[in-house]
GROMACS .gro file of C-alpha atoms in nm:
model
  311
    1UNK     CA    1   6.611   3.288   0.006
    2UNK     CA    2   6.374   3.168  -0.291
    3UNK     CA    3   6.413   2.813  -0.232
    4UNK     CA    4   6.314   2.825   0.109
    5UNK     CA    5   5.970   3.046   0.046
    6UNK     CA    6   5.920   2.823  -0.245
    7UNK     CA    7   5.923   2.578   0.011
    8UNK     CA    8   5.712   2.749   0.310
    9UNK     CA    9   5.491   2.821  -0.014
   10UNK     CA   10   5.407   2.420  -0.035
   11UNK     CA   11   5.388   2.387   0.365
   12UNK     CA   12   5.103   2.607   0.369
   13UNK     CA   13   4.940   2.463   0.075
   14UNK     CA   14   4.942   2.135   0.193
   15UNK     CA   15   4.880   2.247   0.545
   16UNK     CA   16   4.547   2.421   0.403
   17UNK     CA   17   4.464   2.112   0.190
   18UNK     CA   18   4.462   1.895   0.447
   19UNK     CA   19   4.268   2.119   0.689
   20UNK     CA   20   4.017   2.107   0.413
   21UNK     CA   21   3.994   1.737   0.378
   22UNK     CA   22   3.991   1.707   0.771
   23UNK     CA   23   3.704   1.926   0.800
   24UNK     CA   24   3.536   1.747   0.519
   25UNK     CA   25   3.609   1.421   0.742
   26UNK     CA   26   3.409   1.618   1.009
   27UNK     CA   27   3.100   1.673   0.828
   28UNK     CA   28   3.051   1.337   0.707
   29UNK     CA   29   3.110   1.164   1.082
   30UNK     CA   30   2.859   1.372   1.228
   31UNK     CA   31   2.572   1.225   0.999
   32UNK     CA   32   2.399   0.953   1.164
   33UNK     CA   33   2.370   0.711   0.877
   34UNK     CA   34   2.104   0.538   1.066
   35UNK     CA   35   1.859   0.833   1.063
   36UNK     CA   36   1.925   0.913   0.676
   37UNK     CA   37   1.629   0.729   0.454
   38UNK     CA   38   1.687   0.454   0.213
   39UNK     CA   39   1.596   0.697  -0.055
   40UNK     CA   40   1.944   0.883  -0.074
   41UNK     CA   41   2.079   0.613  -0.232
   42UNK     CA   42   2.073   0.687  -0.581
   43UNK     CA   43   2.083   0.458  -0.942
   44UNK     CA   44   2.406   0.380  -0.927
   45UNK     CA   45   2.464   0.258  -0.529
   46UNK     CA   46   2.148   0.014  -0.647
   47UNK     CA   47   2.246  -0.133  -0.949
   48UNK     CA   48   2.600  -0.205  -0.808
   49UNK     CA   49   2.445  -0.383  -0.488
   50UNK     CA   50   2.253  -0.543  -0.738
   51UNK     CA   51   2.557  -0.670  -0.943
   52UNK     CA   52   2.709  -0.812  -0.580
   53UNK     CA   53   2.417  -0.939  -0.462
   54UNK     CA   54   2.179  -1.092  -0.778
   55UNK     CA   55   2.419  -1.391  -0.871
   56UNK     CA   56   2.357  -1.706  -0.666
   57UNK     CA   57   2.675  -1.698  -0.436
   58UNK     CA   58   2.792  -2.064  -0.278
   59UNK     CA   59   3.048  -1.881  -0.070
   60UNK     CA   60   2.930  -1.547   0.008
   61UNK     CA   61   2.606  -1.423   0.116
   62UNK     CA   62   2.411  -1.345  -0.169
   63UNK     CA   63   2.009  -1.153  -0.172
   64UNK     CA   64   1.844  -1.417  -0.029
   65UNK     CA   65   2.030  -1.366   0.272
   66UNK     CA   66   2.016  -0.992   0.270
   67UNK     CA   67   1.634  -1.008   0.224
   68UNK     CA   68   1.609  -1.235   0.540
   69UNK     CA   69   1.786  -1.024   0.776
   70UNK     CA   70   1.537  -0.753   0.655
   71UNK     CA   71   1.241  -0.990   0.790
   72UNK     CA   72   1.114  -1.123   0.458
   73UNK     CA   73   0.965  -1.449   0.463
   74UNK     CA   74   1.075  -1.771   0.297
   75UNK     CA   75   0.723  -1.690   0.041
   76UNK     CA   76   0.806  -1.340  -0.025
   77UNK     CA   77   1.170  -1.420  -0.088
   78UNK     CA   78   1.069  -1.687  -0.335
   79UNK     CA   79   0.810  -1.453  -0.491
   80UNK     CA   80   1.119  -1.186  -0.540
   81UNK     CA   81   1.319  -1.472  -0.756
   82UNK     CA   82   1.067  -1.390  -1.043
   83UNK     CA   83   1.176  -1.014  -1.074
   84UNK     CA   84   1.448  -0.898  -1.276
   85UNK     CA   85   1.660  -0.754  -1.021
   86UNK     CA   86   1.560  -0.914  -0.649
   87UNK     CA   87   1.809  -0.701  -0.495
   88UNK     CA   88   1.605  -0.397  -0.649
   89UNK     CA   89   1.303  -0.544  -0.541
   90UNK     CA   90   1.353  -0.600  -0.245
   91UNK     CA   91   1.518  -0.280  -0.131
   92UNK     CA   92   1.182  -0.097  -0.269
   93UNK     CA   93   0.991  -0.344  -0.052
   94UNK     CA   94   1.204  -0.308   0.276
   95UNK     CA   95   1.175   0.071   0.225
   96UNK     CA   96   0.807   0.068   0.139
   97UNK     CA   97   0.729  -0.169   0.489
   98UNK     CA   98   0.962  -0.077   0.739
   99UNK     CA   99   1.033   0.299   0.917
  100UNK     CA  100   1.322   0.163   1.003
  101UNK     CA  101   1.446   0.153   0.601
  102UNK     CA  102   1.782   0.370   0.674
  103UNK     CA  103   2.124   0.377   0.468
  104UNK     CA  104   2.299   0.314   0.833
  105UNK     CA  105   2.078  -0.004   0.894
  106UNK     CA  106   2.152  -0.148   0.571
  107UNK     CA  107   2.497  -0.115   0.596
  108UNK     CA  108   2.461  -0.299   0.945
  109UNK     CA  109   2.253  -0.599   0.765
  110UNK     CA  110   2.564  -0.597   0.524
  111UNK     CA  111   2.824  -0.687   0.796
  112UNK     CA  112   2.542  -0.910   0.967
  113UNK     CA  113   2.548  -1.097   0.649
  114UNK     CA  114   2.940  -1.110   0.637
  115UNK     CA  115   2.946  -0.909   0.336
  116UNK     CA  116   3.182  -0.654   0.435
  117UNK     CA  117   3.352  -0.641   0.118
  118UNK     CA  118   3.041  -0.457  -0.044
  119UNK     CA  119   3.030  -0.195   0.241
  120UNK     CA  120   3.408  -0.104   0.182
  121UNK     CA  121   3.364  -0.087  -0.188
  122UNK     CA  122   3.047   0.099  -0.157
  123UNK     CA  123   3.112   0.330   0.097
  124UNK     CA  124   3.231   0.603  -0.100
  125UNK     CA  125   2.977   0.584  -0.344
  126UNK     CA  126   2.724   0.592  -0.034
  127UNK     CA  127   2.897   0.857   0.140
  128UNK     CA  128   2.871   1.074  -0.164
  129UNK     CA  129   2.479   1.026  -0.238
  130UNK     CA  130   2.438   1.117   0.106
  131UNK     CA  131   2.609   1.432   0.141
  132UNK     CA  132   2.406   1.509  -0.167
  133UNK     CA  133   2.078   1.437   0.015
  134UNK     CA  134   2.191   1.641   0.352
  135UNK     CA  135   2.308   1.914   0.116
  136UNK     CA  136   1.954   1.900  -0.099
  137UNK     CA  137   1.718   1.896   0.230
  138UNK     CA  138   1.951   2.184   0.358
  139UNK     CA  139   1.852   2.405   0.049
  140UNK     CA  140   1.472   2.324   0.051
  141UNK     CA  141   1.476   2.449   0.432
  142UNK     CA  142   1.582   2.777   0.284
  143UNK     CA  143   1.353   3.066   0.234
  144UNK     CA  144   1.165   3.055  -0.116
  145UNK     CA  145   1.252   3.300  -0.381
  146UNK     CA  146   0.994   3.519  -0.478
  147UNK     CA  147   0.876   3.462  -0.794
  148UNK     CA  148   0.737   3.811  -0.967
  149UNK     CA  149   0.469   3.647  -1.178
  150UNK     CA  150   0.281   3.280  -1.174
  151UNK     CA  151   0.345   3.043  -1.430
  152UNK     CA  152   0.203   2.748  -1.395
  153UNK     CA  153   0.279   2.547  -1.776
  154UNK     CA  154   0.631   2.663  -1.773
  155UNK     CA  155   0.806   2.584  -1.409
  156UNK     CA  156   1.087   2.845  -1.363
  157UNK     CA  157   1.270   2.579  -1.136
  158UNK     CA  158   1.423   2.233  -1.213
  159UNK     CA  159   1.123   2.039  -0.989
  160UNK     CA  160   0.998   1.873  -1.205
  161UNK     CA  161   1.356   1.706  -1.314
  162UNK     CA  162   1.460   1.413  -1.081
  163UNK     CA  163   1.157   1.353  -0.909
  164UNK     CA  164   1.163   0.985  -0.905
  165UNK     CA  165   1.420   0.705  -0.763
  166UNK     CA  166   1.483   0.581  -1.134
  167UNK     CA  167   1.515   0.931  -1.289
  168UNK     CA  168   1.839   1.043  -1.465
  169UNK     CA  169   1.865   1.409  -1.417
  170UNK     CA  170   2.053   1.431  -1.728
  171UNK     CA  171   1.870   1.162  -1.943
  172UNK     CA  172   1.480   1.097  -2.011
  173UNK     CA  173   1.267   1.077  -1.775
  174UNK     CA  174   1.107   0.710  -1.546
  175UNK     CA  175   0.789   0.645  -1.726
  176UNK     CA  176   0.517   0.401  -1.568
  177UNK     CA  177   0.189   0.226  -1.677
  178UNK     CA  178  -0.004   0.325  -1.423
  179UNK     CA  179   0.008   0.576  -1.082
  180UNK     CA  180  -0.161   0.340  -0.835
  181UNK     CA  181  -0.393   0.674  -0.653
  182UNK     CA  182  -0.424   0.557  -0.291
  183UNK     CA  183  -0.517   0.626   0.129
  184UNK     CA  184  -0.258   0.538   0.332
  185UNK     CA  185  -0.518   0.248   0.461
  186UNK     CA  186  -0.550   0.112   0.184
  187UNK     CA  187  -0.176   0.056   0.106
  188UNK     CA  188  -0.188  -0.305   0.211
  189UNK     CA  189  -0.365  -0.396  -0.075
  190UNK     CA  190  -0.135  -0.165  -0.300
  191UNK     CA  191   0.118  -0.438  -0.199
  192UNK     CA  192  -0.058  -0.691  -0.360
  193UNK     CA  193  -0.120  -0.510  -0.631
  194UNK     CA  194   0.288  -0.453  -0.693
  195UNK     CA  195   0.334  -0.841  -0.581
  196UNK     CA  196   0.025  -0.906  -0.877
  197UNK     CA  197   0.116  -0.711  -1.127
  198UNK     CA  198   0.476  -0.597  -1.113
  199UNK     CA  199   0.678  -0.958  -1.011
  200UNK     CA  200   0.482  -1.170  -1.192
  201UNK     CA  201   0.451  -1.260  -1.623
  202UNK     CA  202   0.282  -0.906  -1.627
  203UNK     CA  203   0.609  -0.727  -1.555
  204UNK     CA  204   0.352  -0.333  -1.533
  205UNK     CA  205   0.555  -0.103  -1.436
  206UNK     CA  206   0.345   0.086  -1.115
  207UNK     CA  207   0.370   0.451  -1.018
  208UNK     CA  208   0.306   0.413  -0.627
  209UNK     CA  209   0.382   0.773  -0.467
  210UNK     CA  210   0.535   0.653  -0.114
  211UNK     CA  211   0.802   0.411  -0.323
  212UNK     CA  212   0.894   0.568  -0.628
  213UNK     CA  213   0.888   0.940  -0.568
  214UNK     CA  214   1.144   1.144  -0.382
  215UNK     CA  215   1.089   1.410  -0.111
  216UNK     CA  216   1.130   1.723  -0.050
  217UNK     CA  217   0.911   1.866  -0.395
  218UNK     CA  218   0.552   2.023  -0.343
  219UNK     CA  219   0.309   1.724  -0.415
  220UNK     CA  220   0.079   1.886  -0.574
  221UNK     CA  221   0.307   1.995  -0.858
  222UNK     CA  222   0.514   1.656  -0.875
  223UNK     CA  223   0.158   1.444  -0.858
  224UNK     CA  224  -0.017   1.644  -1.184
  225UNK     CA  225   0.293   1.578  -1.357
  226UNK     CA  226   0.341   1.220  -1.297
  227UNK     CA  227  -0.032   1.177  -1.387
  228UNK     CA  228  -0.032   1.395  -1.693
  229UNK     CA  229   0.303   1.286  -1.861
  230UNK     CA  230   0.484   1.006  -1.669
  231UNK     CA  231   0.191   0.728  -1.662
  232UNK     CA  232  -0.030   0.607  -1.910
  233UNK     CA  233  -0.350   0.497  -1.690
  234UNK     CA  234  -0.400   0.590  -1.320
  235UNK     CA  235  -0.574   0.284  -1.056
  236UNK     CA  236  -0.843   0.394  -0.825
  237UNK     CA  237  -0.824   0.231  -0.546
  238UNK     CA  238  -1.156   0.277  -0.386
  239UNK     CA  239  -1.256   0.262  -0.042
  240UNK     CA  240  -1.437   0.459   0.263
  241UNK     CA  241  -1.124   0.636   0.333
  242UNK     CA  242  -1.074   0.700  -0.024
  243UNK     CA  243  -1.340   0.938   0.036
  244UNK     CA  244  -1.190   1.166   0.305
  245UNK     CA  245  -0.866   1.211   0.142
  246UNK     CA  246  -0.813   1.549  -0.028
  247UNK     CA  247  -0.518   1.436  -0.201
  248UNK     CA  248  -0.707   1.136  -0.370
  249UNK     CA  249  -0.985   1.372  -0.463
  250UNK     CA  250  -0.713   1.620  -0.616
  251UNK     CA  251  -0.572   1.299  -0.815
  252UNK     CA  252  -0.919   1.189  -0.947
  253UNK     CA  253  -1.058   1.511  -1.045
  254UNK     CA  254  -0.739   1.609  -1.249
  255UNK     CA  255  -0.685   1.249  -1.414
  256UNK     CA  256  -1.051   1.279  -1.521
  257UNK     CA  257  -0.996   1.643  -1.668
  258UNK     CA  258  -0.766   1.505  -1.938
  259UNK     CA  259  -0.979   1.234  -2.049
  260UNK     CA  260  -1.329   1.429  -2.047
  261UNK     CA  261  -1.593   1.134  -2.151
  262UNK     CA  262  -1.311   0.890  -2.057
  263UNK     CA  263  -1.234   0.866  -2.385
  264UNK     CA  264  -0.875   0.755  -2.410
  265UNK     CA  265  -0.941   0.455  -2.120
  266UNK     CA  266  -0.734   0.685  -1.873
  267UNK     CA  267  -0.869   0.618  -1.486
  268UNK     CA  268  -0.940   0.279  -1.393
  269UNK     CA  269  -1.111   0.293  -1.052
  270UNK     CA  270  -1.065  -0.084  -0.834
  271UNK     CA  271  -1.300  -0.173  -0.562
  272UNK     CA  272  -1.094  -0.412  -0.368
  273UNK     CA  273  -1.353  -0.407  -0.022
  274UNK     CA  274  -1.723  -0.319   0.079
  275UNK     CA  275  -1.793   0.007   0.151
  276UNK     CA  276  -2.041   0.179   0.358
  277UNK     CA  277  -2.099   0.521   0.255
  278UNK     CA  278  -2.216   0.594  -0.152
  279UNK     CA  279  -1.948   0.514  -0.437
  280UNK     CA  280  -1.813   0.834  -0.538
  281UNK     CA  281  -2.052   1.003  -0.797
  282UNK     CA  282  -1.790   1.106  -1.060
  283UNK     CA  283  -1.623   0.754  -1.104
  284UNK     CA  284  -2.024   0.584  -1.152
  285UNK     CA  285  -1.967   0.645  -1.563
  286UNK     CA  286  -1.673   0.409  -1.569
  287UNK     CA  287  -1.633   0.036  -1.563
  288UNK     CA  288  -1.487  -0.086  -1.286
  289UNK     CA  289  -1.269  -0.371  -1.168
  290UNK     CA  290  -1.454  -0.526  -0.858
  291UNK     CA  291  -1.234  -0.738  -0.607
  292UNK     CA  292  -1.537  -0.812  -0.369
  293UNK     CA  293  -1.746  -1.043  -0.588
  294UNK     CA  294  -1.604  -1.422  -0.540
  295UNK     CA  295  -1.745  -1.531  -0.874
  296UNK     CA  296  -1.520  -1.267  -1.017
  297UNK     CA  297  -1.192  -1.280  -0.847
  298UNK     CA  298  -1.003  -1.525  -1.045
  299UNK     CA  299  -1.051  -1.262  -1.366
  300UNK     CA  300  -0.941  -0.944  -1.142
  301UNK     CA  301  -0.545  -0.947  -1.205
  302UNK     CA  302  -0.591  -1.056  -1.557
  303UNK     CA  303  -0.844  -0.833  -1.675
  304UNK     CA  304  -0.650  -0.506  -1.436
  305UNK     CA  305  -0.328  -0.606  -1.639
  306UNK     CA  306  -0.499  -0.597  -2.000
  307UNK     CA  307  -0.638  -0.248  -1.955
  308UNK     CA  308  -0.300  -0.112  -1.790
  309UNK     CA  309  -0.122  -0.286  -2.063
  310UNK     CA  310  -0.314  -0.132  -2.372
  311UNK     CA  311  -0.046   0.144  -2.527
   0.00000   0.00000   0.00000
């Protein structure tokens, strides 16, 4: 009769709908939170374990803690009480030193902590931004489209939107003061420069590529257009290594073609060590900051922060 197909109607609806959640189930328990990067978390997982974790807790374990079980020092942790958010400091930090920067192990220093109560309130919200990242590396692995002509002012694809951690797809854009241009052996010294000029009175706001900017986009493309319209200056860090790198070279040679004569103040190249081959020709027109003269080191951060700070 009707009433009973109306019926057998609902049973296999709900049969279906639950098949579907059960296979959704599936998907998510065979990612292994521990190899996915700290970078899938997105805006809003941060600023909520930053409204958990910021306020000085007597009862529950607050970011001090949190930064501990990471392996942060009783200096450094003190040194992260100046920011604005520590618990977005410090997450940047962990991610920037440590390989071992995953979504699982944070989760794990969570319950180490006893602060369970953010995992199960979070969870969702992490599970989410994490299918998102699985599902955004699975569609870069596919084949390109081809492309019938070459633009390159006017990018037929959405690359250039969301290319940062702090980017809104939807809103305006992260903007910095300076991209901090780099070799990877150098990148102790691009810690002290966040630790000098980002956590302290300066408050600069740096551009530094293996932090702030999101994988999975073709570097040259995402690099010109941080350069060109996301930061005002771009640092120099100059060394021996600085030059063997082709991607430094690439960064130098286009920041200088927008400022021919260096006329708007643009690149701002830092000698932070002796070197032992020549300094690089087409930086020897430019004034530079020099970290290797004692007499001169106690003016370094302050002068570096005027000249990133001019608008």
């Amino acid at each position: 009769n009707k009433l009973s197909a109306d019926v057998f109607v609902q049973i296999v609806f709900l049969s279906c709908r639950l098949r579907k959640l059960s296979n959704m189930a599936c998907v998510d328990s065979e990612v292994d939170l521990i190899t996915i990067p700290l970078v899938a978390l997105n805006v809003t997982v941060r600023k909520k374990l930053a409204l958990y974790l910021n306020p000085k807790n007597t009862v529950a374990a607050d970011w001090t803690a949190v930064a501990e079980a990471m392996g942060f020092n009783y200096l450094e942790i003190k040194n992260h009480e100046t920011s604005q958010s520590p618990t977005k400091t410090v997450l940047e930090n962990w991610h920037a030193r440590h390989s071992d920067a995953t979504v699982g192990k944070l989760l794990s220093i969570l319950s180490e902590v006893d602060r369970s109560d953010i995992v199960k309130d979070l969870r969702p919200l992490i599970d989410k931004d994490v299918r998102k990242y699985c599902e955004s590396l699975k569609k870069k692995a596919e084949p390109p489209l081809q492309v019938p002509e070459v633009d390159s002012c006017f990018p037929r694809t959405p690359e250039r939107v969301g290319i940062t951690l702090e980017d809104d797809p939807d809103g305006a854009p992260e903007l910095f003061d300076a991209f901090i241009c780099y070799c990877q052996s150098d990148f102790e010294f691009v810690h002290e420069m966040i630790r000098e000029l980002e956590q302290t009175e300066y408050k600069l706001k740096l551009c530094v590529f293996d932090r702030d900017v999101l994988p999975g986009s073709c570097v040259w493309t995402i690099t010109s257009e941080l350069i060109e319209k996301r930061c005002k200056r771009m640092v120099v860090v100059i060394s021996d290594e600085y030059l063997e790198s082709d991607a430094c070279d690439f960064q130098t040679k286009f920041a200088l073609s927008l400022c021919p004569g260096a006329r708007n103040k643009r690149l701002i190249p830092v000698k932070y060590k002796s070197m032992a081959k020549p300094f690089p020709s087409i930086l020897r027109f430019l004034t530079i900051c020099d970290y290797t003269r004692p007499p001169t080191q106690a003016w370094f951060w302050a002068r570096l922060a005027k000249a990133l700070s001019q608008p």
